[in-house]
CSV table of C-alpha atoms and ligand atoms in Angstrom, one decimal:
chain,number,residue,atom,x,y,z
A,202,MET,CA,-0.8,114.9,15.0
A,203,ILE,CA,-2.6,116.2,11.9
A,204,PHE,CA,-1.9,114.8,8.5
A,205,ASP,CA,-2.7,116.6,5.3
A,206,LEU,CA,-3.2,113.9,2.8
A,207,LYS,CA,-1.8,116.0,0.0
A,208,ASP,CA,1.6,116.1,1.7
A,209,LEU,CA,1.9,112.4,2.1
A,210,LYS,CA,3.4,109.9,-0.3
A,211,THR,CA,1.0,107.4,-1.9
A,212,ALA,CA,2.3,104.6,0.3
A,213,GLU,CA,1.9,106.7,3.4
A,214,LYS,CA,-1.7,107.7,2.5
A,215,GLN,CA,-2.4,104.0,2.0
A,216,TYR,CA,-0.8,103.1,5.3
A,217,TYR,CA,-2.8,105.5,7.4
A,218,LEU,CA,-6.1,105.1,5.6
A,219,GLN,CA,-5.9,101.3,5.7
A,220,HIS,CA,-5.1,101.3,9.4
A,221,VAL,CA,-8.0,103.6,10.3
A,222,VAL,CA,-10.7,102.6,7.9
A,223,ALA,CA,-10.9,99.1,9.3
A,224,PRO,CA,-11.9,96.4,9.6
A,225,ARG,CA,-12.9,95.9,6.0
A,226,PRO,CA,-14.8,92.8,4.8
A,227,VAL,CA,-13.0,90.8,2.1
A,228,CYS,CA,-14.5,90.0,-1.3
A,229,PHE,CA,-12.9,87.1,-3.0
A,230,ALA,CA,-13.6,87.9,-6.7
A,231,SER,CA,-13.7,85.3,-9.4
A,232,THR,CA,-13.6,86.7,-12.9
A,233,ILE,CA,-12.6,85.5,-16.4
A,234,ASP,CA,-11.2,87.2,-19.5
A,235,LYS,CA,-12.6,86.8,-23.0
A,236,LYS,CA,-10.4,83.8,-23.7
A,237,GLY,CA,-11.8,82.1,-20.6
A,238,ASN,CA,-8.7,82.5,-18.3
A,239,VAL,CA,-10.0,82.4,-14.7
A,240,ASN,CA,-8.8,84.8,-12.0
A,241,LEU,CA,-9.4,84.7,-8.3
A,242,SER,CA,-8.2,87.6,-6.0
A,243,PRO,CA,-9.2,89.2,-2.7
A,244,PHE,CA,-10.2,92.8,-2.3
A,245,SER,CA,-10.9,94.5,1.0
A,246,PHE,CA,-12.0,97.8,-0.6
A,247,PHE,CA,-15.4,96.3,-0.6
A,248,ASN,CA,-18.8,96.8,0.8
A,249,LEU,CA,-22.6,96.8,0.4
A,250,PHE,CA,-24.1,100.0,-1.0
A,251,SER,CA,-27.7,99.3,-1.8
A,252,SER,CA,-30.4,96.6,-1.2
A,253,ASN,CA,-32.8,97.7,-4.0
A,254,PRO,CA,-31.2,97.4,-6.4
A,255,PRO,CA,-28.8,95.0,-4.6
A,256,VAL,CA,-25.4,96.6,-5.2
A,257,VAL,CA,-22.0,95.8,-3.8
A,258,ILE,CA,-18.7,97.6,-4.9
A,259,PHE,CA,-15.1,96.5,-4.7
A,260,SER,CA,-12.0,98.4,-5.9
A,261,PRO,CA,-8.9,96.9,-7.6
A,262,SER,CA,-6.4,99.8,-7.4
A,263,ARG,CA,-3.7,100.8,-9.8
A,264,ARG,CA,-0.5,99.4,-8.5
A,265,VAL,CA,1.5,102.0,-6.5
A,266,ARG,CA,4.7,100.4,-7.7
A,267,ASP,CA,4.3,100.9,-11.5
A,268,ASN,CA,0.8,102.2,-12.0
A,269,THR,CA,-0.3,99.1,-13.9
A,270,ILE,CA,-3.8,97.6,-13.4
A,271,LYS,CA,-4.8,94.3,-11.9
A,272,HIS,CA,-6.0,91.3,-13.9
A,273,THR,CA,-9.4,91.4,-12.1
A,274,LEU,CA,-10.0,94.9,-13.5
A,275,GLU,CA,-8.9,93.8,-17.0
A,276,ASN,CA,-11.3,90.8,-16.8
A,277,VAL,CA,-14.4,92.7,-15.7
A,278,MET,CA,-13.8,95.2,-18.5
A,279,GLU,CA,-13.7,92.2,-20.9
A,280,VAL,CA,-16.5,90.1,-19.3
A,281,PRO,CA,-18.6,92.1,-16.9
A,282,GLU,CA,-19.4,89.3,-14.5
A,283,VAL,CA,-18.0,88.4,-11.1
A,284,VAL,CA,-18.6,85.9,-8.4
A,285,ILE,CA,-18.0,87.5,-5.0
A,286,ASN,CA,-17.1,84.7,-2.5
A,287,ILE,CA,-17.3,85.7,1.1
A,288,VAL,CA,-14.2,85.0,3.0
A,289,THR,CA,-14.3,83.1,6.3
A,290,TYR,CA,-11.7,82.3,8.9
A,291,GLU,CA,-11.0,78.8,7.5
A,292,MET,CA,-10.1,80.3,4.1
A,293,VAL,CA,-7.9,83.2,5.2
A,294,HIS,CA,-4.4,81.7,4.5
A,295,GLN,CA,-5.4,80.4,1.1
A,296,VAL,CA,-7.0,83.7,0.2
A,297,SER,CA,-3.8,85.5,1.1
A,298,LEU,CA,-1.9,83.1,-1.1
A,299,ALA,CA,-4.3,83.8,-4.0
A,300,SER,CA,-3.4,87.5,-3.7
A,301,CYS,CA,0.1,86.8,-5.1
A,302,GLU,CA,0.7,88.4,-8.4
A,303,TYR,CA,0.7,85.3,-10.5
A,304,PRO,CA,0.9,85.6,-14.3
A,305,LYS,CA,-2.5,86.1,-16.0
A,306,GLU,CA,-2.7,82.6,-17.5
A,307,LEU,CA,-2.1,81.0,-14.1
A,308,ASN,CA,-5.3,80.1,-12.3
A,309,GLU,CA,-5.4,81.0,-8.6
A,310,PHE,CA,-7.9,78.3,-7.8
A,311,ALA,CA,-5.1,75.8,-8.4
A,312,LYS,CA,-2.4,77.9,-6.8
A,313,ALA,CA,-4.4,78.5,-3.6
A,314,GLY,CA,-6.1,75.1,-3.4
A,315,PHE,CA,-9.7,76.1,-4.0
A,316,THR,CA,-12.3,74.1,-6.0
A,317,PRO,CA,-14.1,75.7,-8.9
A,318,GLU,CA,-17.8,75.2,-9.0
A,319,LEU,CA,-20.0,76.2,-11.9
A,320,ALA,CA,-22.0,79.3,-11.3
A,321,THR,CA,-25.7,79.2,-12.5
A,322,LEU,CA,-26.1,82.6,-14.3
A,323,ILE,CA,-22.6,83.8,-15.2
A,324,LYS,CA,-19.4,82.4,-16.6
A,325,PRO,CA,-16.8,82.8,-13.8
A,326,PRO,CA,-16.7,79.9,-11.4
A,327,MET,CA,-17.6,80.0,-7.7
A,328,VAL,CA,-15.3,78.9,-4.9
A,329,LYS,CA,-16.9,75.7,-3.6
A,330,GLU,CA,-15.3,76.1,-0.1
A,331,SER,CA,-16.9,79.6,0.4
A,332,LYS,CA,-20.1,79.4,2.5
A,333,VAL,CA,-21.6,82.4,0.7
A,334,LYS,CA,-21.2,83.2,-3.0
A,335,MET,CA,-22.9,86.0,-4.9
A,336,GLU,CA,-23.3,85.8,-8.7
A,337,CYS,CA,-23.0,89.4,-9.9
A,338,LYS,CA,-23.4,91.4,-13.1
A,339,VAL,CA,-20.9,94.3,-13.3
A,340,ILE,CA,-23.0,97.4,-14.1
A,341,GLU,CA,-20.3,100.0,-14.2
A,342,VAL,CA,-16.6,100.4,-13.7
A,343,LYS,CA,-15.7,103.8,-12.4
A,344,PRO,CA,-12.0,104.8,-12.3
A,345,LEU,CA,-11.2,107.2,-9.4
A,346,GLY,CA,-7.9,108.5,-10.9
A,347,ASN,CA,-5.0,107.8,-13.3
A,348,GLY,CA,-2.1,107.6,-10.8
A,349,GLY,CA,-0.6,104.7,-8.8
A,350,GLY,CA,-3.0,103.8,-5.9
A,351,ALA,CA,-6.1,105.1,-7.7
A,352,GLY,CA,-9.1,102.9,-7.1
A,353,ASN,CA,-11.5,101.6,-9.7
A,354,LEU,CA,-15.0,101.0,-8.4
A,355,VAL,CA,-16.4,97.8,-9.8
A,356,ILE,CA,-20.1,98.3,-9.2
A,357,CYS,CA,-21.9,95.0,-9.1
A,358,GLU,CA,-25.5,94.0,-9.1
A,359,VAL,CA,-26.0,90.9,-7.1
A,360,LEU,CA,-28.2,88.5,-9.1
A,361,ARG,CA,-28.2,85.3,-7.0
A,362,MET,CA,-26.8,84.3,-3.6
A,363,HIS,CA,-25.8,80.9,-2.6
A,364,ILE,CA,-25.8,80.5,1.2
A,365,ASP,CA,-24.7,77.3,2.8
A,366,ASP,CA,-27.5,75.5,4.7
A,367,SER,CA,-25.4,75.3,7.8
A,368,LEU,CA,-25.7,79.1,8.2
A,369,LEU,CA,-29.5,79.1,8.1
A,370,ASP,CA,-32.1,78.0,10.7
A,371,GLU,CA,-35.4,76.2,9.9
A,372,ASN,CA,-37.0,79.6,9.1
A,373,LYS,CA,-34.2,80.4,6.6
A,374,LYS,CA,-32.9,83.1,9.0
A,375,MET,CA,-29.1,83.6,9.4
A,376,ASP,CA,-27.3,83.1,12.6
A,377,GLN,CA,-24.6,85.8,12.7
A,378,ARG,CA,-22.5,83.7,15.1
A,379,LYS,CA,-22.1,81.0,12.5
A,380,ILE,CA,-20.4,82.9,9.7
A,381,HIS,CA,-16.9,83.3,10.9
A,382,HIS,CA,-16.1,86.4,8.8
A,383,ILE,CA,-12.6,87.7,8.6
A,384,ALA,CA,-11.8,91.4,7.9
A,385,ARG,CA,-8.7,93.3,6.9
A,386,LEU,CA,-7.2,96.1,8.9
A,387,GLY,CA,-3.8,97.9,8.4
A,388,GLY,CA,-0.6,96.1,7.2
A,389,ASP,CA,-0.8,92.4,8.0
A,390,TRP,CA,-3.6,92.7,10.5
A,391,TYR,CA,-6.8,90.8,10.2
A,392,CYS,CA,-9.7,90.2,12.6
A,393,LYS,CA,-12.0,87.3,13.0
A,394,VAL,CA,-15.7,87.5,13.9
A,395,ASP,CA,-17.1,84.8,16.2
A,396,ALA,CA,-19.5,84.3,19.1
A,397,THR,CA,-16.8,85.5,21.6
A,398,ASN,CA,-16.5,88.9,20.1
A,399,LEU,CA,-19.9,89.7,18.7
A,400,PHE,CA,-22.3,91.9,20.7
A,401,ARG,CA,-25.7,93.4,20.1
A,402,VAL,CA,-26.9,97.0,20.2
A,403,THR,CA,-30.7,97.2,20.2
A,404,LYS,CA,-32.0,99.6,17.6
A,405,PRO,CA,-33.7,102.6,19.2
A,406,ASN,CA,-35.4,103.5,15.9
A,407,THR,CA,-38.9,102.0,16.2
A,408,GLU,CA,-39.7,105.0,18.4
A,409,LEU,CA,-37.5,108.0,19.2
A,410,GLY,CA,-35.1,107.7,22.1
A,411,ILE,CA,-35.5,110.5,24.6
A,412,GLY,CA,-31.9,111.7,24.0
A,413,ILE,CA,-29.0,112.4,26.4
A,414,ASP,CA,-30.1,116.0,26.9
A,415,ALA,CA,-33.4,114.8,28.4
A,416,LEU,CA,-31.7,112.7,31.1
A,417,PRO,CA,-31.9,114.0,34.7
A,418,VAL,CA,-28.9,116.2,35.5
A,419,SER,CA,-27.6,113.9,38.2
A,420,ILE,CA,-27.4,111.1,35.6
A,421,ARG,CA,-26.1,113.3,32.8
A,422,LYS,CA,-23.3,114.7,34.9
A,423,SER,CA,-22.4,111.4,36.5
A,424,LYS,CA,-18.7,110.8,37.1
A,425,ILE,CA,-19.3,107.0,36.8
A,426,LEU,CA,-21.5,106.6,33.8
A,427,ARG,CA,-19.8,106.9,30.4
A,428,GLY,CA,-21.2,108.3,27.1
A,429,SER,CA,-22.3,104.8,25.9
A,430,ASN,CA,-24.1,104.2,29.3
A,431,LEU,CA,-25.9,107.5,29.0
A,432,ALA,CA,-26.9,106.6,25.4
A,433,GLN,CA,-28.3,103.2,26.6
A,434,LEU,CA,-30.4,105.1,29.2
A,435,ALA,CA,-31.4,107.7,26.7
A,436,SER,CA,-32.6,105.2,24.1
A,437,VAL,CA,-35.9,104.6,26.1
A,438,ASN,CA,-39.0,106.2,24.5
A,439,GLU,CA,-40.1,108.0,27.7
A,440,LEU,CA,-38.5,108.7,31.1
A,441,PRO,CA,-39.2,105.6,33.2
A,442,VAL,CA,-40.9,105.7,36.5
A,443,ILE,CA,-40.3,103.7,39.7
A,444,GLU,CA,-41.8,100.2,39.4
A,445,PRO,CA,-43.0,99.2,42.9
A,446,SER,CA,-42.6,95.5,41.9
A,447,PHE,CA,-38.9,95.9,41.2
A,448,GLU,CA,-36.9,94.0,43.8
A,449,ASP,CA,-33.1,93.8,44.0
A,450,ALA,CA,-31.1,92.7,47.0
A,451,HIS,CA,-28.0,94.6,46.1
A,452,LEU,CA,-30.0,97.8,45.6
A,453,LYS,CA,-31.6,97.3,49.0
A,454,ASN,CA,-28.2,96.9,50.6
A,455,ILE,CA,-26.8,100.1,49.0
A,456,ILE,CA,-29.9,102.1,50.2
A,457,GLN,CA,-29.6,100.7,53.8
A,458,TYR,CA,-25.8,101.0,54.1
A,459,TYR,CA,-25.5,104.5,52.6
A,460,SER,CA,-28.7,106.0,54.0
A,461,VAL,CA,-26.7,108.6,56.0
A,462,ASN,CA,-24.5,109.6,53.1
A,463,PRO,CA,-26.5,110.6,50.0
A,464,ASP,CA,-23.4,111.5,48.0
A,465,GLU,CA,-21.8,108.1,48.6
A,466,MET,CA,-25.2,106.5,47.9
A,467,GLU,CA,-25.4,108.2,44.5
A,468,LYS,CA,-21.9,107.0,43.6
A,469,GLU,CA,-22.7,103.4,44.6
A,470,LEU,CA,-26.0,103.5,42.7
A,471,HIS,CA,-24.2,104.8,39.6
A,472,VAL,CA,-21.5,102.1,39.9
A,473,TYR,CA,-24.2,99.4,40.2
A,474,ALA,CA,-26.3,101.0,37.3
A,475,LYS,CA,-23.1,101.0,35.2
A,476,LYS,CA,-22.6,97.3,35.9
A,477,LEU,CA,-26.1,96.5,34.8
A,478,LEU,CA,-25.8,98.7,31.7
A,479,ASP,CA,-22.6,96.9,30.7
A,480,GLU,CA,-24.6,93.7,31.0
A,481,GLY,CA,-27.3,95.2,28.7
A,482,LYS,CA,-29.9,95.5,31.6
A,483,VAL,CA,-31.3,98.9,30.8
A,484,LYS,CA,-34.6,98.5,32.6
A,485,GLU,CA,-32.9,97.4,35.8
A,486,ALA,CA,-30.3,100.2,35.6
A,487,TRP,CA,-33.1,102.7,35.3
A,488,GLN,CA,-34.8,101.3,38.4
A,489,VAL,CA,-31.5,101.5,40.3
A,490,LEU,CA,-31.0,105.1,39.3
A,491,LEU,CA,-34.6,106.1,40.1
A,492,ALA,CA,-34.2,104.7,43.6
A,493,LEU,CA,-32.2,107.8,44.5
A,494,ASN,CA,-35.2,110.1,44.3
B,687,LIG,C1,-7.1,90.4,2.1
B,687,LIG,C2,-6.6,91.1,1.0
B,687,LIG,C3,-7.3,92.3,0.5
B,687,LIG,C4,-6.9,93.0,-0.6
B,687,LIG,N1,-7.6,94.1,-1.0
B,687,LIG,C5,-7.2,94.7,-2.1
B,687,LIG,C6,-8.0,95.8,-2.5
B,687,LIG,O1,-9.0,96.2,-2.0
B,687,LIG,N2,-7.6,96.5,-3.7
B,687,LIG,C7,-6.5,96.1,-4.4
B,687,LIG,O2,-6.2,96.7,-5.4
B,687,LIG,N3,-5.7,95.0,-4.0
B,687,LIG,C8,-6.1,94.3,-2.8
B,687,LIG,N4,-5.3,93.3,-2.4
B,687,LIG,C9,-4.2,92.8,-3.3
B,687,LIG,C10,-4.7,92.0,-4.5
B,687,LIG,O3,-5.4,90.9,-4.0
B,687,LIG,C11,-3.5,91.6,-5.3
B,687,LIG,O4,-2.9,92.7,-5.9
B,687,LIG,C12,-3.8,90.6,-6.4
B,687,LIG,O5,-2.6,90.1,-6.9
B,687,LIG,C13,-4.6,91.2,-7.5
B,687,LIG,O6,-4.7,90.1,-8.4
B,687,LIG,P1,-5.0,90.2,-9.9
B,687,LIG,O7,-4.0,91.1,-10.6
B,687,LIG,O8,-4.9,88.8,-10.3
B,687,LIG,O9,-6.4,90.8,-10.1
B,687,LIG,C14,-5.7,92.6,-1.3
B,687,LIG,C15,-5.0,91.5,-0.8
B,687,LIG,C16,-5.4,90.8,0.3
B,687,LIG,C17,-4.6,89.6,0.7
């Protein structure tokens, strides 16, 4: 199916885009108007765009229903300051409640049961329950259109971060497994990040990876190894060689058992290498594959 965005109704564009551009982190924005009315609303059109200067952007859209603009946008145009509170799993139902379209004078802190805490550099309050809060100055508001559904980039410079001590180790480093971020997908779907669904991909960028085109043909054309397995193998800086000290009982068994049938041996070695790669054991997988030569 091919969709031309120009042929879709606004709600349909929103539907497909939000299901595929996902998961999106959620910024819980606290703002005030010039009379001092506080607003607290979530926005998943949100991300980090620069570290120096430190810039994050979120986007309150014009309502598709009636093309009106959201209180958060009105507020940052009156008082260009915002606290961006990072949303974690424990907060998600309250955050969703805060997204109700309450009248402007009603304070979502009270409606959603959050505690306001004074910020240190700006006027809007922080959400005490949030484990990470960023005090930001709004440096620009950039409308992306005039129709319903049009986004408005609220470009924010992060001035100060408050990170809960429980997320930091003794060297002030963060443990990614401890912030249980949530993220928004399409419709009512959310996902949750925790130790059970996080994984690591080692950066190959200190030195150049050899690349998939430099892998031996028998590996590159493997019927067992997948693209991601090949990429793991191709992330080494030079083609590995057999290490005589490498000992592996299962490898020994394969070589003994299939010595009369090289095709079957290749298949079995690839199956074993794949298992090792799926466990992140790239060096060992290379040794298994080299055993074929
Ligand atoms: C998790 C979540 C993410 C949301 N993301 C956005 C968004 O990126 N842009 C937007 O315009 N509305 C978004 N909404 C809806 C707004 O939060 C909602 O319209 C809110 O009432 C706006 O409040 P305000 O008028 O007080 O600023 C989101 C709602 C939820 C629950």
